[in-house]
Each structure stands twice: as C-alpha cells, then as structure tokens.
PDB file of C-alpha atoms in Angstrom:
ATOM      1  CA  MET A   1       0.021  -0.008  -0.015  1.00  0.00           C
ATOM      2  CA  LYS A   2       1.195   3.498  -0.800  1.00  0.00           C
ATOM      3  CA  SER A   3       2.247   5.742   2.026  1.00  0.00           C
ATOM      4  CA  ILE A   4       1.989   9.437   2.634  1.00  0.00           C
ATOM      5  CA  THR A   5       4.473  11.359   4.817  1.00  0.00           C
ATOM      6  CA  ILE A   6       3.097  13.963   7.218  1.00  0.00           C
ATOM      7  CA  LYS A   7       5.652  16.368   8.742  1.00  0.00           C
ATOM      8  CA  GLY A   8       4.481  17.185  12.214  1.00  0.00           C
ATOM      9  CA  SER A   9       5.610  18.991  15.414  1.00  0.00           C
ATOM     10  CA  GLN A  10       5.250  17.418  18.820  1.00  0.00           C
ATOM     11  CA  ARG A  11       3.062  19.351  21.250  1.00  0.00           C
ATOM     12  CA  GLU A  12       4.045  20.134  24.788  1.00  0.00           C
ATOM     13  CA  SER A  13       0.760  21.962  25.759  1.00  0.00           C
ATOM     14  CA  VAL A  14      -2.556  20.312  24.858  1.00  0.00           C
ATOM     15  CA  GLY A  15      -4.976  22.707  26.537  1.00  0.00           C
ATOM     16  CA  LYS A  16      -7.916  24.440  24.830  1.00  0.00           C
ATOM     17  CA  LYS A  17      -6.104  27.763  24.408  1.00  0.00           C
ATOM     18  CA  SER A  18      -3.090  26.203  22.717  1.00  0.00           C
ATOM     19  CA  THR A  19      -5.308  24.042  20.538  1.00  0.00           C
ATOM     20  CA  LYS A  20      -7.350  27.085  19.486  1.00  0.00           C
ATOM     21  CA  ALA A  21      -4.132  28.936  18.652  1.00  0.00           C
ATOM     22  CA  LEU A  22      -2.934  26.056  16.575  1.00  0.00           C
ATOM     23  CA  ARG A  23      -6.092  26.040  14.462  1.00  0.00           C
ATOM     24  CA  ASN A  24      -6.033  29.790  14.011  1.00  0.00           C
ATOM     25  CA  ALA A  25      -2.475  29.344  12.635  1.00  0.00           C
ATOM     26  CA  GLY A  26      -3.715  26.756  10.024  1.00  0.00           C
ATOM     27  CA  GLN A  27      -2.468  23.804  12.102  1.00  0.00           C
ATOM     28  CA  VAL A  28      -4.396  20.622  12.899  1.00  0.00           C
ATOM     29  CA  PRO A  29      -4.076  19.081  16.365  1.00  0.00           C
ATOM     30  CA  CYS A  30      -3.542  15.349  16.127  1.00  0.00           C
ATOM     31  CA  VAL A  31      -2.999  12.333  18.497  1.00  0.00           C
ATOM     32  CA  LEU A  32      -1.132   9.216  17.704  1.00  0.00           C
ATOM     33  CA  TYR A  33      -2.354   6.146  19.644  1.00  0.00           C
ATOM     34  CA  GLY A  34      -1.186   2.568  19.738  1.00  0.00           C
ATOM     35  CA  GLY A  35       2.296   3.137  21.256  1.00  0.00           C
ATOM     36  CA  ASP A  36       3.400   3.159  24.855  1.00  0.00           C
ATOM     37  CA  LYS A  37       1.416   6.364  25.438  1.00  0.00           C
ATOM     38  CA  PRO A  38      -0.640   8.818  23.266  1.00  0.00           C
ATOM     39  CA  LEU A  39       1.574  11.202  21.318  1.00  0.00           C
ATOM     40  CA  HIS A  40       0.225  14.692  20.677  1.00  0.00           C
ATOM     41  CA  PHE A  41       1.362  16.690  17.645  1.00  0.00           C
ATOM     42  CA  SER A  42       0.254  19.105  15.016  1.00  0.00           C
ATOM     43  CA  ALA A  43       0.733  19.555  11.255  1.00  0.00           C
ATOM     44  CA  GLU A  44      -0.318  21.962   8.565  1.00  0.00           C
ATOM     45  CA  GLU A  45      -3.857  21.412   7.338  1.00  0.00           C
ATOM     46  CA  ILE A  46      -2.682  21.262   3.755  1.00  0.00           C
ATOM     47  CA  ALA A  47      -0.516  18.318   4.582  1.00  0.00           C
ATOM     48  CA  PHE A  48      -3.528  16.085   4.919  1.00  0.00           C
ATOM     49  CA  LYS A  49      -5.006  16.911   1.506  1.00  0.00           C
ATOM     50  CA  ASP A  50      -3.828  13.749  -0.279  1.00  0.00           C
ATOM     51  CA  LEU A  51      -4.746  11.612   2.725  1.00  0.00           C
ATOM     52  CA  VAL A  52      -8.264  12.895   3.505  1.00  0.00           C
ATOM     53  CA  TYR A  53      -9.672  14.194   0.254  1.00  0.00           C
ATOM     54  CA  THR A  54      -9.247  11.021  -1.767  1.00  0.00           C
ATOM     55  CA  PRO A  55     -11.164   7.765  -2.321  1.00  0.00           C
ATOM     56  CA  ASN A  56      -7.860   5.804  -2.044  1.00  0.00           C
ATOM     57  CA  ALA A  57      -6.469   4.263   1.108  1.00  0.00           C
ATOM     58  CA  HIS A  58      -2.916   5.058   2.395  1.00  0.00           C
ATOM     59  CA  THR A  59      -0.792   4.265   5.340  1.00  0.00           C
ATOM     60  CA  VAL A  60       1.049   7.249   6.955  1.00  0.00           C
ATOM     61  CA  VAL A  61       4.544   8.097   8.026  1.00  0.00           C
ATOM     62  CA  ILE A  62       4.477  10.736  10.717  1.00  0.00           C
ATOM     63  CA  SER A  63       7.864  12.479  10.700  1.00  0.00           C
ATOM     64  CA  PHE A  64       9.154  14.754  13.449  1.00  0.00           C
ATOM     65  CA  GLY A  65      12.559  15.188  11.776  1.00  0.00           C
ATOM     66  CA  LYS A  66      16.018  13.772  12.686  1.00  0.00           C
ATOM     67  CA  GLY A  67      14.816  10.218  11.785  1.00  0.00           C
ATOM     68  CA  ASN A  68      12.130  10.353  14.404  1.00  0.00           C
ATOM     69  CA  THR A  69       9.210   8.648  12.510  1.00  0.00           C
ATOM     70  CA  TYR A  70       6.162   6.558  13.171  1.00  0.00           C
ATOM     71  CA  ASN A  71       4.126   4.300  10.840  1.00  0.00           C
ATOM     72  CA  ALA A  72       0.342   4.711  11.278  1.00  0.00           C
ATOM     73  CA  ILE A  73      -3.087   4.738   9.771  1.00  0.00           C
ATOM     74  CA  LEU A  74      -5.817   7.303  10.039  1.00  0.00           C
ATOM     75  CA  GLN A  75      -8.262   6.197  12.734  1.00  0.00           C
ATOM     76  CA  ASP A  76     -10.733   9.118  13.101  1.00  0.00           C
ATOM     77  CA  ILE A  77     -11.188  12.632  11.792  1.00  0.00           C
ATOM     78  CA  GLN A  78     -13.408  15.515  12.898  1.00  0.00           C
ATOM     79  CA  PHE A  79     -14.553  18.324  10.555  1.00  0.00           C
ATOM     80  CA  HIS A  80     -15.988  21.744  11.530  1.00  0.00           C
ATOM     81  CA  PRO A  81     -19.749  21.536  11.158  1.00  0.00           C
ATOM     82  CA  VAL A  82     -19.984  24.758   9.192  1.00  0.00           C
ATOM     83  CA  THR A  83     -16.672  25.253   7.328  1.00  0.00           C
ATOM     84  CA  ASP A  84     -15.777  21.561   6.849  1.00  0.00           C
ATOM     85  CA  ALA A  85     -12.255  22.476   7.965  1.00  0.00           C
ATOM     86  CA  ILE A  86     -10.318  19.611   9.652  1.00  0.00           C
ATOM     87  CA  VAL A  87     -10.335  20.275  13.426  1.00  0.00           C
ATOM     88  CA  HIS A  88      -8.821  17.074  14.812  1.00  0.00           C
ATOM     89  CA  ILE A  89      -7.271  13.776  13.589  1.00  0.00           C
ATOM     90  CA  ASP A  90      -6.553  10.524  15.503  1.00  0.00           C
ATOM     91  CA  PHE A  91      -3.960   8.168  14.148  1.00  0.00           C
ATOM     92  CA  TYR A  92      -3.093   4.538  15.202  1.00  0.00           C
ATOM     93  CA  GLN A  93       0.435   3.396  15.205  1.00  0.00           C
ATOM     94  CA  ILE A  94       1.144   0.173  13.195  1.00  0.00           C
ATOM     95  CA  PHE A  95       3.861  -2.319  13.522  1.00  0.00           C
ATOM     96  CA  ASP A  96       5.312  -4.835  10.917  1.00  0.00           C
ATOM     97  CA  ASP A  97       4.417  -7.819  12.973  1.00  0.00           C
ATOM     98  CA  LYS A  98       0.904  -6.825  14.142  1.00  0.00           C
ATOM     99  CA  GLU A  99      -2.219  -7.115  12.020  1.00  0.00           C
ATOM    100  CA  VAL A 100      -4.352  -3.976  11.544  1.00  0.00           C
ATOM    101  CA  THR A 101      -7.882  -3.394  10.401  1.00  0.00           C
ATOM    102  CA  MET A 102      -8.506  -0.849   7.609  1.00  0.00           C
ATOM    103  CA  ASP A 103     -11.247   0.171   5.063  1.00  0.00           C
ATOM    104  CA  ILE A 104     -10.008  -0.619   1.500  1.00  0.00           C
ATOM    105  CA  PRO A 105     -11.709   0.803  -1.618  1.00  0.00           C
ATOM    106  CA  VAL A 106     -13.295  -1.622  -4.092  1.00  0.00           C
ATOM    107  CA  ARG A 107     -12.354  -1.362  -7.742  1.00  0.00           C
ATOM    108  CA  LYS A 108     -14.516  -2.701 -10.522  1.00  0.00           C
ATOM    109  CA  VAL A 109     -12.697  -5.014 -13.008  1.00  0.00           C
ATOM    110  CA  GLY A 110     -14.063  -6.168 -16.357  1.00  0.00           C
ATOM    111  CA  ASN A 111     -17.287  -5.603 -18.257  1.00  0.00           C
ATOM    112  CA  SER A 112     -20.539  -7.234 -17.076  1.00  0.00           C
ATOM    113  CA  PRO A 113     -22.582  -9.070 -19.766  1.00  0.00           C
ATOM    114  CA  GLY A 114     -25.664  -8.071 -17.808  1.00  0.00           C
ATOM    115  CA  VAL A 115     -24.821  -4.379 -18.199  1.00  0.00           C
ATOM    116  CA  ILE A 116     -24.132  -4.837 -21.878  1.00  0.00           C
ATOM    117  CA  ALA A 117     -27.551  -6.412 -22.166  1.00  0.00           C
ATOM    118  CA  GLY A 118     -29.213  -3.387 -20.597  1.00  0.00           C
ATOM    119  CA  GLY A 119     -28.869  -3.988 -16.817  1.00  0.00           C
ATOM    120  CA  VAL A 120     -27.471  -1.588 -14.236  1.00  0.00           C
ATOM    121  CA  LEU A 121     -24.473  -2.297 -12.035  1.00  0.00           C
ATOM    122  CA  ARG A 122     -24.969  -1.317  -8.451  1.00  0.00           C
ATOM    123  CA  MET A 123     -21.975  -1.102  -6.151  1.00  0.00           C
ATOM    124  CA  ASN A 124     -23.366  -2.139  -2.725  1.00  0.00           C
ATOM    125  CA  GLN A 125     -19.908  -1.735  -1.057  1.00  0.00           C
ATOM    126  CA  ARG A 126     -17.591   1.063  -2.072  1.00  0.00           C
ATOM    127  CA  LYS A 127     -15.098  -0.026   0.737  1.00  0.00           C
ATOM    128  CA  LEU A 128     -14.497  -3.286   2.548  1.00  0.00           C
ATOM    129  CA  LYS A 129     -12.957  -3.646   6.001  1.00  0.00           C
ATOM    130  CA  VAL A 130      -9.938  -6.018   5.971  1.00  0.00           C
ATOM    131  CA  LYS A 131      -7.424  -7.239   8.507  1.00  0.00           C
ATOM    132  CA  ALA A 132      -3.852  -7.835   7.501  1.00  0.00           C
ATOM    133  CA  LEU A 133      -0.228  -7.232   8.357  1.00  0.00           C
ATOM    134  CA  PRO A 134       0.783  -3.685   7.147  1.00  0.00           C
ATOM    135  CA  ALA A 135       2.965  -5.074   4.373  1.00  0.00           C
ATOM    136  CA  ASN A 136      -0.111  -7.122   3.024  1.00  0.00           C
ATOM    137  CA  LEU A 137      -2.632  -4.217   3.004  1.00  0.00           C
ATOM    138  CA  PRO A 138      -3.848  -3.832  -0.635  1.00  0.00           C
ATOM    139  CA  ASP A 139      -4.398  -0.527  -2.430  1.00  0.00           C
ATOM    140  CA  PHE A 140      -7.668  -1.782  -3.767  1.00  0.00           C
ATOM    141  CA  ILE A 141      -9.917  -4.886  -3.651  1.00  0.00           C
ATOM    142  CA  ASP A 142     -10.751  -5.913  -7.251  1.00  0.00           C
ATOM    143  CA  ALA A 143     -14.347  -6.924  -7.911  1.00  0.00           C
ATOM    144  CA  ASP A 144     -14.436  -8.903 -11.205  1.00  0.00           C
ATOM    145  CA  VAL A 145     -17.877  -8.350 -12.782  1.00  0.00           C
ATOM    146  CA  SER A 146     -17.106 -10.043 -16.138  1.00  0.00           C
ATOM    147  CA  LYS A 147     -19.452 -13.003 -15.370  1.00  0.00           C
ATOM    148  CA  LEU A 148     -22.379 -11.073 -13.881  1.00  0.00           C
ATOM    149  CA  GLU A 149     -25.589 -11.420 -15.814  1.00  0.00           C
ATOM    150  CA  ILE A 150     -28.778  -9.531 -15.006  1.00  0.00           C
ATOM    151  CA  GLY A 151     -29.919 -10.606 -11.535  1.00  0.00           C
ATOM    152  CA  ASN A 152     -26.484 -11.841 -10.486  1.00  0.00           C
ATOM    153  CA  LYS A 153     -24.644 -10.823  -7.294  1.00  0.00           C
ATOM    154  CA  LEU A 154     -21.000 -10.763  -6.398  1.00  0.00           C
ATOM    155  CA  TYR A 155     -20.355 -11.717  -2.758  1.00  0.00           C
ATOM    156  CA  VAL A 156     -17.331 -11.020  -0.577  1.00  0.00           C
ATOM    157  CA  THR A 157     -16.340 -14.658  -0.813  1.00  0.00           C
ATOM    158  CA  ALA A 158     -15.479 -14.002  -4.477  1.00  0.00           C
ATOM    159  CA  VAL A 159     -13.028 -11.179  -3.758  1.00  0.00           C
ATOM    160  CA  GLY A 160     -10.965 -12.783  -1.001  1.00  0.00           C
ATOM    161  CA  ASN A 161      -7.172 -13.077  -0.837  1.00  0.00           C
ATOM    162  CA  ASP A 162      -4.801 -15.189   1.229  1.00  0.00           C
ATOM    163  CA  ASP A 163      -2.866 -11.986   2.174  1.00  0.00           C
ATOM    164  CA  TYR A 164      -5.743 -10.479   4.106  1.00  0.00           C
ATOM    165  CA  LYS A 165      -9.047 -11.333   5.864  1.00  0.00           C
ATOM    166  CA  ILE A 166     -12.291  -9.674   4.880  1.00  0.00           C
ATOM    167  CA  MET A 167     -14.172  -8.619   8.064  1.00  0.00           C
ATOM    168  CA  HIS A 168     -17.664  -8.964   6.652  1.00  0.00           C
ATOM    169  CA  PRO A 169     -20.218 -11.792   6.709  1.00  0.00           C
ATOM    170  CA  GLU A 170     -19.963 -14.189   3.795  1.00  0.00           C
ATOM    171  CA  ASN A 171     -23.407 -13.168   2.503  1.00  0.00           C
ATOM    172  CA  THR A 172     -22.324  -9.538   2.093  1.00  0.00           C
ATOM    173  CA  VAL A 173     -23.030  -8.368  -1.492  1.00  0.00           C
ATOM    174  CA  VAL A 174     -20.214  -6.263  -3.055  1.00  0.00           C
ATOM    175  CA  CYS A 175     -22.089  -5.456  -6.240  1.00  0.00           C
ATOM    176  CA  GLN A 176     -25.015  -6.709  -8.371  1.00  0.00           C
ATOM    177  CA  VAL A 177     -26.568  -6.210 -11.786  1.00  0.00           C
ATOM    178  CA  ARG A 178     -30.235  -5.263 -11.725  1.00  0.00           C
ATOM    179  CA  VAL A 179     -32.831  -4.675 -14.360  1.00  0.00           C
ATOM    180  CA  SER A 180     -32.800  -1.058 -15.458  1.00  0.00           C
ATOM    181  CA  ARG A 181     -35.912   1.096 -14.758  1.00  0.00           C
ATOM    182  CA  ALA A 182     -36.439   1.690 -18.480  1.00  0.00           C
ATOM    183  CA  ALA A 183     -36.320  -2.054 -19.199  1.00  0.00           C
ATOM    184  CA  MET A 184     -38.745  -2.776 -16.259  1.00  0.00           C
ATOM    185  CA  LYS A 185     -41.099  -0.080 -17.436  1.00  0.00           C
ATOM    186  CA  ALA A 186     -41.069  -1.417 -20.985  1.00  0.00           C
ATOM    187  CA  ALA A 187     -41.812  -4.949 -19.692  1.00  0.00           C
ATOM    188  CA  GLN A 188     -44.675  -3.676 -17.630  1.00  0.00           C
ATOM    189  CA  GLU A 189     -46.074  -1.755 -20.601  1.00  0.00           C
ATOM    190  CA  ALA A 190     -45.718  -4.821 -22.879  1.00  0.00           C
ATOM    191  CA  ALA A 191     -47.523  -6.997 -20.285  1.00  0.00           C
ATOM    192  CA  LYS A 192     -50.364  -4.467 -20.081  1.00  0.00           C
ATOM    193  CA  GLU A 193     -50.701  -4.437 -23.933  1.00  0.00           C
ATOM    194  CA  GLU A 194     -50.685  -8.195 -24.014  1.00  0.00           C
ATOM    195  CA  LYS A 195     -53.374  -8.383 -21.371  1.00  0.00           C
ATOM    196  CA  ALA A 196     -55.492  -5.786 -23.174  1.00  0.00           C
ATOM    197  CA  ALA A 197     -55.127  -7.612 -26.446  1.00  0.00           C
ATOM    198  CA  GLY A 198     -56.130 -10.910 -24.837  1.00  0.00           C
ATOM    199  CA  LYS A 199     -59.170  -9.263 -23.263  1.00  0.00           C
ATOM    200  CA  ALA A 200     -60.248  -7.701 -26.590  1.00  0.00           C
ATOM    201  CA  LYS A 201     -59.881 -10.984 -28.368  1.00  0.00           C
ATOM    202  CA  ALA A 202     -62.029 -12.783 -25.721  1.00  0.00           C
ATOM    203  CA  GLU A 203     -64.708 -10.232 -26.207  1.00  0.00           C
TER     204      GLU A 203
END
C-alpha cells in the first residue's frame, strides 16, 4: 500500500487555548495512539490533502525530523460543522508484525454481460474492512464483474485473498446487476398491452 508522509511537530501543551491557537495558525491538532502512550502533535492542514480528500487508502509516515518517524493509519477525523475544515485527527500506530484493520476501496474490473444487455451495475460496497499485516494491505480490492448477468450478485467470498481477511459476513453483497428502470417499465407496458389484447380477443 502507498504511504503518505506527514511532517509534524510534537506538542508540549494540549490545553484548549493552545489548541485554538494552533487552529487559528492553520495547524491541525492530532493524536497518535497505539504506542506506549498517546503522542500529541500538530501539522499544517494542507499536509492532509492527499490523505483525507481521496477515495484511495494510504498508510501514513508521521515524521518529526532527525529520523524520528512513526508508521500509522488514520483512525478518526473531525470536521468543523460549518466550514468543513479539519479540526482534529486521530492516528493509530502500526507495527510490521501486528495485524491492523482498515477500510479498503473496491475497484470494478471487467465488463458485465448483464450491463451490456441493458442492466445496471450497483456497487453495494464502495469499501471493505480488511485485517492484515501492514505489508499485506492492498491498495484496492478488485471486484471482477465479467461474469455477472442480470440478476447476479458478487459476494465478498469471491473477492478474498490469502494476504488479508475480509471482516464482513460471507453473504455480504459487493455489487449486483439489476434490471434497469427503463427495461422494467417497458416490460410492464408490454404486459399491459398483451393483457389488453387478450381481453379484446376474448370479447
């Protein structure tokens, strides 16, 4: 999985006044959990652009300079209710020998015969929660739709991999091909016409 480096500064004071001053200066207060103790730091809001405002998943390298770095994943993020500015981020430290749980985006692969025939592909799951060692975390989970006819569903059991465990029930539907509204309406109209013709013939 691709990684993004965030250059941060460790915080000595974590009170409300210092936190407000950080935000006024364009900095985002953050906390790194998962280590011996929570680590408080801050970084420029623009530094999180490629991490937050993207459909992709990334691990994070938090750097405090002089080789002082921590590997992590984004755990929680809070936005301002009015401006949508980032007001706080929680990270979770990861280790090479410990499995971690993360949401991974689903990527459609192939062309569905059902869609070609007039059906509509519905993505039920845009992301799937997986558990794996950091080195085995995938950038995407591929959903191969090349065999889906109209009415078919693709379950999580079809997108599994030995490198990671999918943390969803086996009956979870990743995507499905449904009859389009236009085709359904046309079928209903045809049925009505056929019924009307049959009634007229009987009379």
